[in-house]
Amino acid sequence: MASPPFCPRCNRLIWICVLLGALWKIRAEQIRYSVPEEMEKGSFVGNIAKDLGLEPQELAKRGVRIVSRGRTQLFALNPRSGSLVTAGRIDREELCDRSPKCVVNLEILLEDKVKIFGVEVEIIDVNDNAPDFGAEQREIKVAESENPGTRFPLPEAFDPDIGINSLQGYQLSSNVHFSLDVQSGADGIKYPELVLEHALDREEEAVHHLILTAFDGGDPVYSGTAKILVTLVDTNDNAPVFTQPEYHISVRENVTVGSRLLTVKATDPDEGANGEVTYSFRKVRDKISQLFQLNSLTGDITILGGLDYEDSGFYDIDVEAHDGPGLRARSKVLVTILDVNDNAPEVTVTSLTSSIQETSSPGTVIALFNVHDSDSGENGLVTCSILDNLPFTLEKTYGNYYQLLTLRALDREEVSEYNITVTATDHGTPPLSTETYISLNVADVNDNPPAFPYASYMAYIPENNPRGASIFSVTAQDPDSNQNSRVTYSLAEDTLQGSPLSTYVSINKDTGVMYALQSFDYEQVRDLQLLVTASDSGDPPLSTNVSVSIFVLDQNDNAPEILYPALPTDGSMGVELAPRSAEPGYLVTKVVAVDRDSGQNAWLSYRLLKASDPGLFAVGLHTGEVRTARALLDRDALKQSLVVAVQDHGQPPLSATVTLTVAVADSIPDILTDLGSLKPSVDPDDSGLTLYLVVAVAAVSCVFLAFVIVLLALRLRHWHTSRLFQASGSGLAGVPASQFVGVDGVRAFLQTYSHEVSLTADSRGSHVIFPQPNYADTLISRESCEKSEPLLISQDLLETKGESSLNQVSQILPH
């Protein structure tokens, strides 16, 4: 198939269409409206919602707002109708002076898309100003010799409106001597002139009163009037003439106030008053009079106020020279203001995010701001920058708008807050810059679990600890913030000896302090293995586990337990046998004891605490073996009673005692015969000891009784003698009282020897109370000594000794 012929014209049309499409896309974001000036506040300008492709109710949701910089806002958004409306009355003349076209630019921000739309609103002039002459009356002096056809300049009216609404023409009141002629200058301004039609005669009429009317072309038509007084003077046939029809000068905007700008010069060939020239501004406007001053005699124009290129770059000044009689000449001074880099860039933040999550993706918009420099040319070109070490970047968008974006992911734990300095620098010489500070908080995300400083913990507690006591504490740190860093602690569920671990130990969820719920017994529980979980309060929460080993330390809380010989349970007595033929070192028996504690607390030692015959038996210190210390003799008693003490090495030490009864006999029948009379708690020598004690007590009592009788006899004698002395009038007052010994003194003397003996007739035993011995050097504590049972003396023994008639003897010495 043949290819179609090449068409150069068609190819050009295609490229033109592509170019037009690109240009349309570039300008698609520019919206244009027009509105007449002087409209009421809230007047409709344009349907911004429709032009943005939105519904009216979407404006607020999408964050649509006006972000124009500079002067007071002239327009506003109506959220209900979606329209752009006026924010107040707009005066075109105040806004744009006499510019042919008055356009106001503003930007519309779609905050959700961070997108800018330019809006151009043209202000249409309306006829709201009447022509104004500036002065109600003007005097013109005319020589009476002037020839018909002579022209005299008239004051000009000024109308700030433009186009058809501006000044259109003048009218002069009717008279026979003058007519009106209007001239149009090169700049299009109409200059009224008074034309002399007939010769004047000062003597006939010295002053002529005229009315000059200026009117515009608006609908309705506005007009202004000025009174013209034509005063006739003597002949002045030469008007002043300026050296130049126009004066051109350029001046920098930073020129000093008071500096001379230039000098205008006009000459008049007349003599005297007709040749004296004075200068003045024509059509003086407020702005001109505030910035420039004209010396009426010299023609010097000086700077009266500060010039600002950004306010106005050009001034057109009309000057006038007139002689004494009133002839005038006109000239213009054209002042061009040269820009100086005297304005630093202005940065206006239109959208700002003060906080951003640390997990935000790169390219997230933080701020949108506009940069503007009121200078022109290179002085108005601005470049924005931030520090290179920050994780952010600047990107230029629409017009002079910049976006501040994240360059990479942020980490709050590394940096929680950024103070970003945006520097806007112009290209002037020297360059000026402005710094804008943006503070950005990095919002925390729960991306860090709690961390313990150690991988595991070990704690030691003594047994028998009080319930509820703190035994250990753990602490975990979370680098996150707020709720994400609030750590709570818990124990993993487990069992110990069949019971839940929570019945043994608890943990404070806020502080991590662990408490013992029970008093631990080393003999039952020697260690606990716990798993502590630290969880933060984030969403979702993160947690970390750590193992805690708690070891129970032994204390000496168990006294030794004697396993052998065991105490009888049937009321009988245990008896150990030793033959009379036993040699020294013969093993009679062995005391076996255990201690449930451990270590030093369970080391046991044995000692013979008490024996009927102390030199007959010995106990092994560490074995508990009871052996004969010497050979048995015939005089040794058949029954030997031994008290063996068993003590551990704890601090303080604990002990236990056991009483052994050893029967000594050569043959088994002898042993069986004597076993019936054996009693484990009676010593064979107790009967003789008791007899001696009773005799001693009786003797002491008799002596004490005799002593008391003698004391009583002495007291009675003393009393009787005192009575005799009183009766005979002579006394013994001089005899010292210390020569007599009273009963109280005897009681005090005998107090040291006080004791108590109690013999009871209704019992087969008697109690004798002796002072307690000092056992500080023995293995048994004093407390165990104080618990010794009273010595029991057999009543049968007393009867055998011939004391059966004694029922009860009780002698109590005075205390």
Short mmCIF file of N, CA and C in Angstrom, two decimals, residues 400-552:
data_model
loop_
_atom_site.label_atom_id
_atom_site.label_comp_id
_atom_site.label_asym_id
_atom_site.label_seq_id
_atom_site.Cartn_x
_atom_site.Cartn_y
_atom_site.Cartn_z
N ASN A 400 5.65 32.90 42.28
CA ASN A 400 6.67 33.06 43.30
C ASN A 400 6.36 32.22 44.54
N TYR A 401 5.64 31.12 44.39
CA TYR A 401 5.30 30.25 45.50
C TYR A 401 6.31 29.11 45.59
N TYR A 402 6.66 28.80 46.84
CA TYR A 402 7.58 27.70 47.12
C TYR A 402 6.91 26.72 48.07
N GLN A 403 7.29 25.46 47.94
CA GLN A 403 6.86 24.41 48.86
C GLN A 403 8.07 23.91 49.64
N LEU A 404 7.85 23.72 50.95
CA LEU A 404 8.85 23.08 51.80
C LEU A 404 8.44 21.62 51.98
N LEU A 405 9.29 20.70 51.51
CA LEU A 405 8.95 19.27 51.49
C LEU A 405 9.96 18.49 52.33
N THR A 406 9.51 17.33 52.80
CA THR A 406 10.44 16.41 53.47
C THR A 406 11.28 15.70 52.42
N LEU A 407 12.56 15.55 52.73
CA LEU A 407 13.47 14.92 51.79
C LEU A 407 13.62 13.43 52.06
N ARG A 408 13.41 13.05 53.32
CA ARG A 408 13.51 11.64 53.70
C ARG A 408 12.65 11.41 54.93
N ALA A 409 12.56 10.17 55.34
CA ALA A 409 11.77 9.85 56.53
C ALA A 409 12.43 10.44 57.77
N LEU A 410 11.60 10.86 58.72
CA LEU A 410 12.09 11.49 59.95
C LEU A 410 12.06 10.47 61.10
N ASP A 411 12.86 10.76 62.11
CA ASP A 411 12.92 9.91 63.30
C ASP A 411 12.82 10.82 64.52
N ARG A 412 11.70 10.74 65.24
CA ARG A 412 11.50 11.63 66.39
C ARG A 412 12.52 11.36 67.49
N GLU A 413 12.91 10.08 67.64
CA GLU A 413 13.87 9.76 68.69
C GLU A 413 15.26 10.34 68.38
N GLU A 414 15.51 10.63 67.11
CA GLU A 414 16.78 11.27 66.74
C GLU A 414 16.67 12.78 66.88
N VAL A 415 15.64 13.38 66.30
CA VAL A 415 15.37 14.82 66.41
C VAL A 415 13.87 14.98 66.57
N SER A 416 13.44 15.59 67.68
CA SER A 416 12.00 15.72 67.95
C SER A 416 11.42 17.04 67.45
N GLU A 417 12.28 18.01 67.17
CA GLU A 417 11.77 19.31 66.72
C GLU A 417 12.81 19.95 65.80
N TYR A 418 12.32 20.54 64.72
CA TYR A 418 13.18 21.24 63.78
C TYR A 418 12.82 22.72 63.75
N ASN A 419 13.82 23.56 63.80
CA ASN A 419 13.65 24.99 63.60
C ASN A 419 14.29 25.31 62.25
N ILE A 420 13.44 25.43 61.25
CA ILE A 420 13.90 25.57 59.87
C ILE A 420 13.97 27.05 59.53
N THR A 421 15.11 27.48 59.04
CA THR A 421 15.31 28.86 58.64
C THR A 421 15.30 28.92 57.12
N VAL A 422 14.28 29.61 56.57
CA VAL A 422 14.18 29.82 55.13
C VAL A 422 14.74 31.20 54.84
N THR A 423 15.78 31.27 54.02
CA THR A 423 16.45 32.52 53.69
C THR A 423 16.08 32.91 52.27
N ALA A 424 15.46 34.09 52.13
CA ALA A 424 15.12 34.64 50.81
C ALA A 424 16.09 35.78 50.52
N THR A 425 16.87 35.68 49.43
CA THR A 425 17.92 36.65 49.09
C THR A 425 17.67 37.18 47.69
N ASP A 426 17.69 38.52 47.55
CA ASP A 426 17.53 39.09 46.21
C ASP A 426 18.89 39.18 45.52
N HIS A 427 18.86 39.62 44.24
CA HIS A 427 20.07 39.66 43.43
C HIS A 427 20.63 41.07 43.33
N GLY A 428 20.22 41.96 44.24
CA GLY A 428 20.72 43.32 44.20
C GLY A 428 22.15 43.42 44.67
N THR A 429 22.68 44.66 44.57
CA THR A 429 24.05 44.93 45.01
C THR A 429 24.03 46.10 45.98
N PRO A 430 24.31 45.89 47.26
CA PRO A 430 24.54 44.56 47.87
C PRO A 430 23.22 43.82 48.02
N PRO A 431 23.25 42.48 48.09
CA PRO A 431 21.99 41.72 48.19
C PRO A 431 21.37 41.89 49.58
N LEU A 432 20.05 41.87 49.62
CA LEU A 432 19.30 41.92 50.86
C LEU A 432 18.60 40.58 51.05
N SER A 433 18.46 40.18 52.29
CA SER A 433 17.85 38.89 52.55
C SER A 433 16.90 38.98 53.73
N THR A 434 15.98 38.04 53.78
CA THR A 434 15.01 37.92 54.87
C THR A 434 14.98 36.47 55.32
N GLU A 435 14.99 36.30 56.63
CA GLU A 435 14.92 34.95 57.20
C GLU A 435 13.56 34.71 57.83
N THR A 436 12.97 33.59 57.49
CA THR A 436 11.69 33.18 58.06
C THR A 436 11.90 31.87 58.80
N TYR A 437 11.38 31.83 60.00
CA TYR A 437 11.60 30.65 60.87
C TYR A 437 10.33 29.81 60.93
N ILE A 438 10.51 28.55 60.62
CA ILE A 438 9.39 27.59 60.65
C ILE A 438 9.73 26.53 61.69
N SER A 439 8.87 26.40 62.68
CA SER A 439 9.06 25.40 63.72
C SER A 439 8.20 24.18 63.40
N LEU A 440 8.83 23.02 63.38
CA LEU A 440 8.14 21.77 63.03
C LEU A 440 8.38 20.74 64.13
N ASN A 441 7.28 20.26 64.71
CA ASN A 441 7.35 19.18 65.70
C ASN A 441 7.15 17.84 65.01
N VAL A 442 7.98 16.90 65.36
CA VAL A 442 7.86 15.55 64.80
C VAL A 442 7.00 14.74 65.77
N ALA A 443 5.80 14.39 65.34
CA ALA A 443 4.87 13.65 66.20
C ALA A 443 5.34 12.20 66.35
N ASP A 444 5.22 11.73 67.56
CA ASP A 444 5.74 10.41 67.88
C ASP A 444 4.81 9.31 67.35
N VAL A 445 5.42 8.25 66.91
CA VAL A 445 4.72 7.01 66.53
C VAL A 445 5.34 5.90 67.38
N ASN A 446 4.50 4.99 67.83
CA ASN A 446 4.98 3.93 68.73
C ASN A 446 5.80 2.92 67.94
N ASP A 447 7.08 3.26 67.69
CA ASP A 447 7.95 2.39 66.91
C ASP A 447 9.12 1.85 67.72
N ASN A 448 9.09 2.04 69.04
CA ASN A 448 10.16 1.52 69.89
C ASN A 448 9.56 0.76 71.06
N PRO A 449 9.91 -0.51 71.25
CA PRO A 449 9.43 -1.24 72.44
C PRO A 449 10.24 -0.82 73.67
N PRO A 450 9.69 -1.04 74.85
CA PRO A 450 10.48 -0.78 76.06
C PRO A 450 11.74 -1.66 76.08
N ALA A 451 12.79 -1.12 76.67
CA ALA A 451 14.07 -1.85 76.71
C ALA A 451 14.59 -1.91 78.14
N PHE A 452 14.98 -3.13 78.56
CA PHE A 452 15.61 -3.30 79.87
C PHE A 452 17.12 -3.11 79.73
N PRO A 453 17.76 -2.56 80.75
CA PRO A 453 19.22 -2.37 80.64
C PRO A 453 20.00 -3.68 80.70
N TYR A 454 19.40 -4.75 81.22
CA TYR A 454 20.09 -6.03 81.32
C TYR A 454 19.22 -7.13 80.70
N ALA A 455 19.90 -8.17 80.21
CA ALA A 455 19.17 -9.28 79.59
C ALA A 455 18.45 -10.13 80.62
N SER A 456 18.96 -10.19 81.84
CA SER A 456 18.33 -10.97 82.91
C SER A 456 18.75 -10.38 84.25
N TYR A 457 17.99 -10.75 85.30
CA TYR A 457 18.24 -10.21 86.63
C TYR A 457 18.27 -11.36 87.64
N MET A 458 19.05 -11.18 88.69
CA MET A 458 19.07 -12.11 89.81
C MET A 458 18.90 -11.32 91.10
N ALA A 459 18.08 -11.85 92.01
CA ALA A 459 17.84 -11.20 93.29
C ALA A 459 17.90 -12.24 94.40
N TYR A 460 18.31 -11.80 95.59
CA TYR A 460 18.44 -12.70 96.73
C TYR A 460 17.63 -12.12 97.89
N ILE A 461 16.80 -12.99 98.51
CA ILE A 461 16.01 -12.55 99.66
C ILE A 461 16.14 -13.59 100.76
N PRO A 462 16.19 -13.17 102.02
CA PRO A 462 16.24 -14.15 103.10
C PRO A 462 14.87 -14.77 103.32
N GLU A 463 14.88 -15.99 103.78
CA GLU A 463 13.59 -16.62 104.09
C GLU A 463 12.95 -15.94 105.30
N ASN A 464 11.70 -16.28 105.52
CA ASN A 464 10.91 -15.70 106.62
C ASN A 464 10.72 -14.19 106.43
N ASN A 465 10.77 -13.76 105.18
CA ASN A 465 10.56 -12.33 104.91
C ASN A 465 9.14 -11.95 105.26
N PRO A 466 8.90 -10.68 105.65
CA PRO A 466 7.51 -10.26 105.93
C PRO A 466 6.68 -10.21 104.66
N ARG A 467 5.43 -10.53 104.79
CA ARG A 467 4.52 -10.47 103.64
C ARG A 467 4.34 -9.03 103.20
N GLY A 468 4.31 -8.85 101.91
CA GLY A 468 4.11 -7.50 101.35
C GLY A 468 5.39 -6.71 101.21
N ALA A 469 6.54 -7.26 101.61
CA ALA A 469 7.80 -6.53 101.50
C ALA A 469 8.26 -6.53 100.04
N SER A 470 8.88 -5.42 99.63
CA SER A 470 9.43 -5.35 98.28
C SER A 470 10.71 -6.16 98.23
N ILE A 471 10.87 -6.92 97.17
CA ILE A 471 12.02 -7.82 97.08
C ILE A 471 12.94 -7.46 95.91
N PHE A 472 12.42 -6.76 94.91
CA PHE A 472 13.26 -6.40 93.76
C PHE A 472 12.47 -5.43 92.89
N SER A 473 13.17 -4.75 92.01
CA SER A 473 12.50 -3.85 91.07
C SER A 473 13.25 -3.87 89.75
N VAL A 474 12.49 -3.73 88.68
CA VAL A 474 13.05 -3.63 87.33
C VAL A 474 12.53 -2.36 86.69
N THR A 475 13.31 -1.82 85.80
CA THR A 475 12.93 -0.58 85.11
C THR A 475 13.28 -0.73 83.64
N ALA A 476 12.31 -0.39 82.79
CA ALA A 476 12.52 -0.39 81.35
C ALA A 476 12.31 1.02 80.81
N GLN A 477 13.09 1.39 79.83
CA GLN A 477 13.01 2.72 79.22
C GLN A 477 12.44 2.58 77.81
N ASP A 478 11.61 3.58 77.45
CA ASP A 478 11.03 3.63 76.11
C ASP A 478 11.36 5.00 75.52
N PRO A 479 12.11 5.06 74.41
CA PRO A 479 12.50 6.37 73.86
C PRO A 479 11.36 7.13 73.22
N ASP A 480 10.18 6.51 73.07
CA ASP A 480 9.04 7.25 72.52
C ASP A 480 8.58 8.28 73.54
N SER A 481 7.49 9.00 73.21
CA SER A 481 7.01 10.06 74.10
C SER A 481 5.56 9.84 74.44
N ASN A 482 5.12 10.59 75.49
CA ASN A 482 3.73 10.58 75.93
C ASN A 482 3.26 9.16 76.22
N GLN A 483 2.07 8.81 75.72
CA GLN A 483 1.53 7.48 76.01
C GLN A 483 2.39 6.38 75.44
N ASN A 484 3.06 6.67 74.33
CA ASN A 484 3.90 5.62 73.72
C ASN A 484 5.09 5.26 74.60
N SER A 485 5.46 6.12 75.56
CA SER A 485 6.60 5.83 76.43
C SER A 485 6.17 5.44 77.83
N ARG A 486 4.86 5.41 78.09
CA ARG A 486 4.38 5.03 79.42
C ARG A 486 4.44 3.51 79.55
N VAL A 487 5.30 3.04 80.43
CA VAL A 487 5.59 1.60 80.55
C VAL A 487 4.82 1.02 81.73
N THR A 488 4.19 -0.11 81.50
CA THR A 488 3.56 -0.87 82.58
C THR A 488 4.19 -2.26 82.62
N TYR A 489 4.18 -2.84 83.82
CA TYR A 489 4.86 -4.10 84.05
C TYR A 489 3.86 -5.18 84.48
N SER A 490 4.15 -6.41 84.09
CA SER A 490 3.29 -7.54 84.47
C SER A 490 4.14 -8.79 84.52
N LEU A 491 3.62 -9.80 85.23
CA LEU A 491 4.30 -11.09 85.35
C LEU A 491 3.61 -12.11 84.47
N ALA A 492 4.40 -12.91 83.78
CA ALA A 492 3.83 -13.97 82.96
C ALA A 492 3.22 -15.05 83.87
N GLU A 493 2.12 -15.63 83.41
CA GLU A 493 1.45 -16.66 84.19
C GLU A 493 2.30 -17.93 84.23
N ASP A 494 2.45 -18.49 85.44
CA ASP A 494 3.21 -19.73 85.61
C ASP A 494 2.78 -20.36 86.93
N THR A 495 3.25 -21.55 87.19
CA THR A 495 2.89 -22.23 88.44
C THR A 495 4.16 -22.61 89.17
N LEU A 496 4.05 -22.69 90.50
CA LEU A 496 5.15 -23.11 91.36
C LEU A 496 4.58 -24.06 92.41
N GLN A 497 5.04 -25.32 92.37
CA GLN A 497 4.55 -26.34 93.29
C GLN A 497 3.04 -26.49 93.22
N GLY A 498 2.54 -26.37 92.00
CA GLY A 498 1.11 -26.57 91.78
C GLY A 498 0.25 -25.34 92.03
N SER A 499 0.83 -24.24 92.49
CA SER A 499 0.05 -23.03 92.76
C SER A 499 0.44 -21.95 91.75
N PRO A 500 -0.48 -21.05 91.41
CA PRO A 500 -0.14 -19.98 90.47
C PRO A 500 0.98 -19.11 91.03
N LEU A 501 1.85 -18.67 90.14
CA LEU A 501 2.97 -17.83 90.57
C LEU A 501 2.48 -16.51 91.16
N SER A 502 1.27 -16.09 90.74
CA SER A 502 0.74 -14.82 91.25
C SER A 502 0.39 -14.87 92.73
N THR A 503 0.34 -16.09 93.31
CA THR A 503 0.09 -16.17 94.76
C THR A 503 1.37 -16.00 95.56
N TYR A 504 2.52 -16.02 94.89
CA TYR A 504 3.80 -15.86 95.58
C TYR A 504 4.35 -14.44 95.43
N VAL A 505 4.29 -13.91 94.22
CA VAL A 505 4.91 -12.61 93.93
C VAL A 505 3.94 -11.78 93.11
N SER A 506 3.91 -10.48 93.40
CA SER A 506 3.16 -9.52 92.58
C SER A 506 4.09 -8.40 92.16
N ILE A 507 3.68 -7.64 91.14
CA ILE A 507 4.50 -6.53 90.64
C ILE A 507 3.62 -5.30 90.47
N ASN A 508 4.16 -4.18 90.87
CA ASN A 508 3.46 -2.89 90.67
C ASN A 508 3.53 -2.55 89.19
N LYS A 509 2.39 -2.42 88.56
CA LYS A 509 2.38 -2.23 87.11
C LYS A 509 2.99 -0.90 86.68
N ASP A 510 3.03 0.07 87.58
CA ASP A 510 3.56 1.39 87.20
C ASP A 510 5.03 1.55 87.54
N THR A 511 5.49 0.98 88.66
CA THR A 511 6.87 1.20 89.09
C THR A 511 7.80 0.03 88.81
N GLY A 512 7.27 -1.17 88.60
CA GLY A 512 8.11 -2.33 88.38
C GLY A 512 8.66 -2.93 89.66
N VAL A 513 8.15 -2.49 90.81
CA VAL A 513 8.60 -3.04 92.10
C VAL A 513 7.85 -4.34 92.37
N MET A 514 8.59 -5.40 92.74
CA MET A 514 8.00 -6.70 93.01
C MET A 514 7.87 -6.89 94.52
N TYR A 515 6.76 -7.48 94.91
CA TYR A 515 6.45 -7.68 96.32
C TYR A 515 6.22 -9.17 96.59
N ALA A 516 6.63 -9.60 97.78
CA ALA A 516 6.41 -10.99 98.20
C ALA A 516 5.02 -11.09 98.83
N LEU A 517 4.20 -11.95 98.28
CA LEU A 517 2.86 -12.16 98.84
C LEU A 517 2.86 -13.21 99.93
N GLN A 518 3.95 -13.94 100.07
CA GLN A 518 4.06 -14.95 101.11
C GLN A 518 5.42 -14.82 101.80
N SER A 519 5.48 -15.38 102.98
CA SER A 519 6.75 -15.48 103.67
C SER A 519 7.42 -16.78 103.20
N PHE A 520 8.52 -16.67 102.52
CA PHE A 520 9.15 -17.82 101.89
C PHE A 520 9.89 -18.67 102.94
N ASP A 521 9.83 -19.97 102.71
CA ASP A 521 10.53 -20.93 103.56
C ASP A 521 11.57 -21.63 102.69
N TYR A 522 12.83 -21.43 103.04
CA TYR A 522 13.91 -22.00 102.24
C TYR A 522 13.79 -23.51 102.13
N GLU A 523 13.25 -24.11 103.17
CA GLU A 523 13.13 -25.57 103.14
C GLU A 523 12.04 -26.04 102.18
N GLN A 524 11.19 -25.09 101.70
CA GLN A 524 10.14 -25.46 100.75
C GLN A 524 10.39 -24.86 99.37
N VAL A 525 10.78 -23.61 99.32
CA VAL A 525 10.99 -22.93 98.03
C VAL A 525 12.37 -22.31 98.09
N ARG A 526 13.22 -22.71 97.14
CA ARG A 526 14.58 -22.19 97.15
C ARG A 526 14.83 -21.17 96.04
N ASP A 527 14.03 -21.17 95.02
CA ASP A 527 14.20 -20.15 93.97
C ASP A 527 12.90 -20.04 93.18
N LEU A 528 12.73 -18.85 92.58
CA LEU A 528 11.56 -18.57 91.72
C LEU A 528 12.09 -18.01 90.41
N GLN A 529 11.57 -18.53 89.32
CA GLN A 529 11.92 -18.06 87.99
C GLN A 529 10.74 -17.27 87.42
N LEU A 530 10.93 -15.97 87.26
CA LEU A 530 9.86 -15.08 86.81
C LEU A 530 10.17 -14.55 85.42
N LEU A 531 9.12 -14.23 84.69
CA LEU A 531 9.23 -13.58 83.38
C LEU A 531 8.42 -12.27 83.45
N VAL A 532 9.15 -11.15 83.46
CA VAL A 532 8.52 -9.83 83.58
C VAL A 532 8.33 -9.26 82.17
N THR A 533 7.14 -8.77 81.91
CA THR A 533 6.81 -8.17 80.62
C THR A 533 6.63 -6.67 80.82
N ALA A 534 7.37 -5.86 80.04
CA ALA A 534 7.22 -4.40 80.04
C ALA A 534 6.51 -4.01 78.75
N SER A 535 5.35 -3.37 78.88
CA SER A 535 4.54 -2.98 77.72
C SER A 535 4.33 -1.47 77.76
N ASP A 536 4.41 -0.85 76.57
CA ASP A 536 4.09 0.58 76.52
C ASP A 536 2.60 0.75 76.28
N SER A 537 2.15 2.02 76.24
CA SER A 537 0.72 2.31 76.10
C SER A 537 0.37 2.79 74.71
N GLY A 538 1.20 2.46 73.73
CA GLY A 538 0.93 2.88 72.36
C GLY A 538 -0.20 2.08 71.74
N ASP A 539 -0.49 2.40 70.49
CA ASP A 539 -1.55 1.72 69.76
C ASP A 539 -1.01 1.34 68.37
N PRO A 540 -0.66 0.08 68.15
CA PRO A 540 -0.73 -1.05 69.10
C PRO A 540 0.44 -1.00 70.09
N PRO A 541 0.25 -1.61 71.27
CA PRO A 541 1.35 -1.58 72.27
C PRO A 541 2.48 -2.52 71.87
N LEU A 542 3.68 -2.15 72.29
CA LEU A 542 4.87 -2.98 72.08
C LEU A 542 5.38 -3.42 73.46
N SER A 543 6.00 -4.61 73.51
CA SER A 543 6.42 -5.15 74.80
C SER A 543 7.75 -5.87 74.66
N THR A 544 8.40 -6.03 75.83
CA THR A 544 9.68 -6.74 75.92
C THR A 544 9.66 -7.58 77.20
N ASN A 545 10.25 -8.77 77.12
CA ASN A 545 10.30 -9.67 78.27
C ASN A 545 11.72 -9.74 78.83
N VAL A 546 11.81 -9.96 80.13
CA VAL A 546 13.11 -10.18 80.78
C VAL A 546 12.90 -11.21 81.89
N SER A 547 13.90 -12.08 82.07
CA SER A 547 13.80 -13.12 83.09
C SER A 547 14.42 -12.61 84.39
N VAL A 548 13.75 -12.93 85.51
CA VAL A 548 14.20 -12.54 86.84
C VAL A 548 14.27 -13.82 87.69
N SER A 549 15.45 -14.10 88.22
CA SER A 549 15.64 -15.26 89.09
C SER A 549 15.77 -14.76 90.53
N ILE A 550 14.87 -15.25 91.40
CA ILE A 550 14.87 -14.85 92.80
C ILE A 550 15.28 -16.07 93.63
N PHE A 551 16.36 -15.91 94.39
CA PHE A 551 16.89 -17.01 95.20
C PHE A 551 16.60 -16.72 96.67
N VAL A 552 16.06 -17.74 97.37
CA VAL A 552 15.74 -17.63 98.80
C VAL A 552 16.96 -18.06 99.60
#
